[in-house]
Tab-separated table of C-alpha atoms in Angstrom:
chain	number	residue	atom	x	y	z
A	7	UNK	CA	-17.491	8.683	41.592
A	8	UNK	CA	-17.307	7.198	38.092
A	9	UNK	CA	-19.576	8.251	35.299
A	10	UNK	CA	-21.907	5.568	35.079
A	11	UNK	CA	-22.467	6.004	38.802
A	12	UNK	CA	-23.154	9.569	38.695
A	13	UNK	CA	-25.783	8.919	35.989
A	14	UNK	CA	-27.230	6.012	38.271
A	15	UNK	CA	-27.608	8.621	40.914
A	16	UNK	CA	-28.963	11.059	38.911
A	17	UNK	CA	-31.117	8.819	37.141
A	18	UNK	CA	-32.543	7.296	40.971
A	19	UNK	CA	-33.140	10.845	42.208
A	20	UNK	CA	-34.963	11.875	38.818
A	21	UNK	CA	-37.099	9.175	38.886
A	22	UNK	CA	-38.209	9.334	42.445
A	23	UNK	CA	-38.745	13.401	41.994
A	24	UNK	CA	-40.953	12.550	38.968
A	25	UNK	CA	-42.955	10.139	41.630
A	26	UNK	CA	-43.486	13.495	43.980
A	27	UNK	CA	-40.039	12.859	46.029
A	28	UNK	CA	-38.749	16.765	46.586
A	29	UNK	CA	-35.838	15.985	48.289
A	30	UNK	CA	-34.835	13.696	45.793
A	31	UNK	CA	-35.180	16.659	43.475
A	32	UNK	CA	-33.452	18.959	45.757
A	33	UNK	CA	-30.382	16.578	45.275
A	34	UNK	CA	-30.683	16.281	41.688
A	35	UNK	CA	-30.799	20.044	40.691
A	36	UNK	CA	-28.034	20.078	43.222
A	37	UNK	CA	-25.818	17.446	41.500
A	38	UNK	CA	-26.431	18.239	38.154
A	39	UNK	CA	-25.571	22.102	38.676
A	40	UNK	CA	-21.861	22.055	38.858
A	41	UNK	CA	-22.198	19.487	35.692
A	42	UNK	CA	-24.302	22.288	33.967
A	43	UNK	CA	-22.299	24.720	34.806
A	44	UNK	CA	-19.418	22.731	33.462
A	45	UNK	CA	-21.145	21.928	29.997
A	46	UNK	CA	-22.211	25.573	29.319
A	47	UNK	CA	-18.930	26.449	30.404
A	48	UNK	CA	-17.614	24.285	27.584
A	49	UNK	CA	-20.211	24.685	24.869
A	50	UNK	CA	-19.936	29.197	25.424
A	51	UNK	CA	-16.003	28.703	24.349
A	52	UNK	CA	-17.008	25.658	21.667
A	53	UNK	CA	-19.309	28.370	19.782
A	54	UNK	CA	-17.895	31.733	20.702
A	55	UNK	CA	-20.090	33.127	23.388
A	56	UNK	CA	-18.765	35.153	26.104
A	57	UNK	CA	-18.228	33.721	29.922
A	58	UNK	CA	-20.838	35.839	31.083
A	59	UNK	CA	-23.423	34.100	29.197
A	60	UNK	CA	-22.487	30.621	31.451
A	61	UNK	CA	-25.015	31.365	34.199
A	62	UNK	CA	-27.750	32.346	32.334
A	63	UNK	CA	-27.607	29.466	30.120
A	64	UNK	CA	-27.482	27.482	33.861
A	65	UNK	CA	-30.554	29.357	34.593
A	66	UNK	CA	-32.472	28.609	31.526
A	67	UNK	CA	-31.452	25.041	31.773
A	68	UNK	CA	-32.811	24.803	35.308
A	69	UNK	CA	-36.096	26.097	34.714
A	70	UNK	CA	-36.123	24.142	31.369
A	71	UNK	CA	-35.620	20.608	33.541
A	72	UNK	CA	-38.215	21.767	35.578
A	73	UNK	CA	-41.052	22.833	33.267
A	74	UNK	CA	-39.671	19.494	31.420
A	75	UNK	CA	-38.558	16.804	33.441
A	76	UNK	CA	-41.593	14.832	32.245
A	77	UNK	CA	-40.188	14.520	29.210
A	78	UNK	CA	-37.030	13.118	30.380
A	79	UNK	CA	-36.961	9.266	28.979
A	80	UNK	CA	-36.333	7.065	32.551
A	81	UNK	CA	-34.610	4.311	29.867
A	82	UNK	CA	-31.806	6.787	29.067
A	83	UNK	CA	-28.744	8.437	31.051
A	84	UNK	CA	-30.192	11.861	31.984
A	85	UNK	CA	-26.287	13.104	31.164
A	86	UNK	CA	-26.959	13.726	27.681
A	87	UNK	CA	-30.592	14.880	28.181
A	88	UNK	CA	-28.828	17.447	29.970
A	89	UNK	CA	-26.481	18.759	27.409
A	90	UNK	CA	-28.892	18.534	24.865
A	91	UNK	CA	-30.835	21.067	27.155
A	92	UNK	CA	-27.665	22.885	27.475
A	93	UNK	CA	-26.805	23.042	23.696
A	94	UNK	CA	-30.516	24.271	22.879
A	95	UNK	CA	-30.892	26.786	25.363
A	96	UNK	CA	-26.811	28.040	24.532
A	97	UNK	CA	-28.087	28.518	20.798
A	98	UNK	CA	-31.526	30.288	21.829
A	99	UNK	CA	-29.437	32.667	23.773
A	100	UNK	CA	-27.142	33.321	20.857
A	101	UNK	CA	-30.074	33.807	18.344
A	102	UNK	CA	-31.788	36.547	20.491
A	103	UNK	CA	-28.549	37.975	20.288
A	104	UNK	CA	-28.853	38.267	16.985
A	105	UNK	CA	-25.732	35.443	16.061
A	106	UNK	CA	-26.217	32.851	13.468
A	107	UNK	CA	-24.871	29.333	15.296
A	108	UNK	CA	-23.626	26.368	13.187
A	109	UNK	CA	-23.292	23.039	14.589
A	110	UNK	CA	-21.253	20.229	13.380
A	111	UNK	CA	-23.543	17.297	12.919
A	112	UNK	CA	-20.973	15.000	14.709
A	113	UNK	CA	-21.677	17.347	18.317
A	114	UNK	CA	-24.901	16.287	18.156
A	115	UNK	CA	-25.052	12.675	16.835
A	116	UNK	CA	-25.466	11.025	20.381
A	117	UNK	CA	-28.582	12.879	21.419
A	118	UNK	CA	-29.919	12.417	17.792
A	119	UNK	CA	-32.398	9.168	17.686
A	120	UNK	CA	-34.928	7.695	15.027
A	121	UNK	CA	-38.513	9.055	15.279
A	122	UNK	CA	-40.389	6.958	17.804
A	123	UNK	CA	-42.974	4.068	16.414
A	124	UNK	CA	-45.943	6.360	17.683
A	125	UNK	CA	-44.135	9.617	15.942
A	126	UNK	CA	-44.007	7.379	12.891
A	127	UNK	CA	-47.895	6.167	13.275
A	128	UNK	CA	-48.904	10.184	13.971
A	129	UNK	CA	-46.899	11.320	11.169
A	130	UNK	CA	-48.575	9.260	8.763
A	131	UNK	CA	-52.015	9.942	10.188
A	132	UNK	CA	-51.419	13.676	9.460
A	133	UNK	CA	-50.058	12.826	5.790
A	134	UNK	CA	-53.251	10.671	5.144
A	135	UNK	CA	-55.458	13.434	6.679
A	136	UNK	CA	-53.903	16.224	4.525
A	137	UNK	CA	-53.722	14.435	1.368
A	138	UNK	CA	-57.176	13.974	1.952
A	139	UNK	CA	-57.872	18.255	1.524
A	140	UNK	CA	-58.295	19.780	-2.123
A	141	UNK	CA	-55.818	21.930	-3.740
A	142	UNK	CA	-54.489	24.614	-2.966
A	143	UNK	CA	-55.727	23.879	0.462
A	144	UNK	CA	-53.329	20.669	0.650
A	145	UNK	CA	-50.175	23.159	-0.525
A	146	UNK	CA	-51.045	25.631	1.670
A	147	UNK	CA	-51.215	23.576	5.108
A	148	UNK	CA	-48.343	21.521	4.324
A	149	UNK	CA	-46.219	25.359	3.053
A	150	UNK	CA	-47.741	26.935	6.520
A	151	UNK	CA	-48.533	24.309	9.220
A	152	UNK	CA	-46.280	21.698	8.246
A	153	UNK	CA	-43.318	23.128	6.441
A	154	UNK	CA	-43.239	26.218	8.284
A	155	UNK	CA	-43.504	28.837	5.928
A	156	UNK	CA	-45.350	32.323	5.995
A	157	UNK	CA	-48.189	33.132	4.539
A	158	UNK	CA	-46.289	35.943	2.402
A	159	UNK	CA	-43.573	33.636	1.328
A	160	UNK	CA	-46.837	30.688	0.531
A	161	UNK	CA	-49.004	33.423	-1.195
A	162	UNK	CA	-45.941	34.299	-3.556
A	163	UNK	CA	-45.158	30.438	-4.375
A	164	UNK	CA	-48.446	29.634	-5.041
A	165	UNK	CA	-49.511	33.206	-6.813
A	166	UNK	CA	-52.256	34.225	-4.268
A	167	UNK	CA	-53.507	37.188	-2.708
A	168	UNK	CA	-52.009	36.793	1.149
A	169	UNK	CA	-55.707	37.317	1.840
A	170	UNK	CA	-57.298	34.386	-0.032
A	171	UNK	CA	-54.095	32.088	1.635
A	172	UNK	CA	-55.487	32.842	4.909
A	173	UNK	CA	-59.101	31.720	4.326
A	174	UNK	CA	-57.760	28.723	2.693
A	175	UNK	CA	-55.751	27.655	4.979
A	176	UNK	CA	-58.714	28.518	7.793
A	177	UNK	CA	-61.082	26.374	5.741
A	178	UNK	CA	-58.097	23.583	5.508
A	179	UNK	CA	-57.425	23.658	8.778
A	180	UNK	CA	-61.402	23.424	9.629
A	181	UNK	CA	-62.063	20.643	7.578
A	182	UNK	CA	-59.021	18.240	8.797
A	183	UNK	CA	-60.282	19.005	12.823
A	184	UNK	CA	-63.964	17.666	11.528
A	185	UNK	CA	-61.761	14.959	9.683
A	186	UNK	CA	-60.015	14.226	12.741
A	187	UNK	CA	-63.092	14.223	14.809
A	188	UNK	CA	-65.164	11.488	12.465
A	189	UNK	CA	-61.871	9.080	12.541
A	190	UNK	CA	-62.464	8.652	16.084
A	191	UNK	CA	-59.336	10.240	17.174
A	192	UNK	CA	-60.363	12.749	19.142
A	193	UNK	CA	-61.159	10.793	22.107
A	194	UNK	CA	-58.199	8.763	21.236
């Protein structure tokens, strides 16, 4: 079986298990396994782990298409999804372990895509919303919530008691929900 018919399969079974069909989701964790297995295979020797670490990066990858399969995008092969899943629950695995992982850009380029429209329209609704909050409030949610900073490592840049960064950014994050809530959006 060629490629593009094995993702035709796979694609056809995926989309009829999303619709409730459990045999057709019986086949496709069945398929896809050896393919996994294959991948993990591929990406433990790419970034140094050890062969043991194959099957539980199968595992993880299993129970991540399950918990996730809604997010799988029915326009698009499910091959890549799959390695994508793969190469992000390979590099979670490695971390825990306490290794750093680098990845060349170009091993990812094919699974990387532009934000979608609605991402776009969201993202810009959360700018408007925070620019909207006073200072320091407006540094501290986009340090903490947005940027993903501590509230150690925010109190120090913005010369604050790690106390007084907490209410503040309670207060922020009180006022942009009420915000939210009298733009209409959360119904919406």
């Amino acid at each position: 079986m060629n490629h593009s018919a094995r993702e035709e399969e796979w694609a056809a079974w995926m989309s009829a298990a999303m619709a409730g069909d459990t045999l057709a989701y019986h086949r496709f964790l069945k398929a896809v396994t050896p393919y996994l297995r294959s991948v993990a295979r591929r990406r433990c020797d790419q970034y140094g782990a050890p062969p043991s670490e194959v099957e539980d990066v199968v595992q993880e990858v299993l129970l991540a298409v399950h918990l996730k399969r809604g997010t799988w995008d029915v326009s698009r092969p499910v091959g890549p999804w799959l390695s994508s899943i793969v190469r992000n629950k390979l590099i979670d695995s490695l971390r825990r372990r306490g290794r750093h992982v680098s990845i060349p850009i170009d091993d990812v380029m094919e699974t990387l895509e532009s934000i979608p429209q609605a991402e776009a329209t969201e993202q810009i609704d959360v700018d408007r919303l925070v620019d909207g909050l006073r200072n320091p409030q407006r540094e501290i949610v986009r340090s903490i919530s947005l940027g993903g900073a501590g509230i150690r490592e925010t109190a120090e840049r913005l010369q604050m008691t790690e106390g007084a960064v907490r209410v503040a950014l309670h207060r922020a994050l009180k006022g942009l929900a009420a915000l939210y809530r009298s733009d209409g959006r959360a119904n919406g």
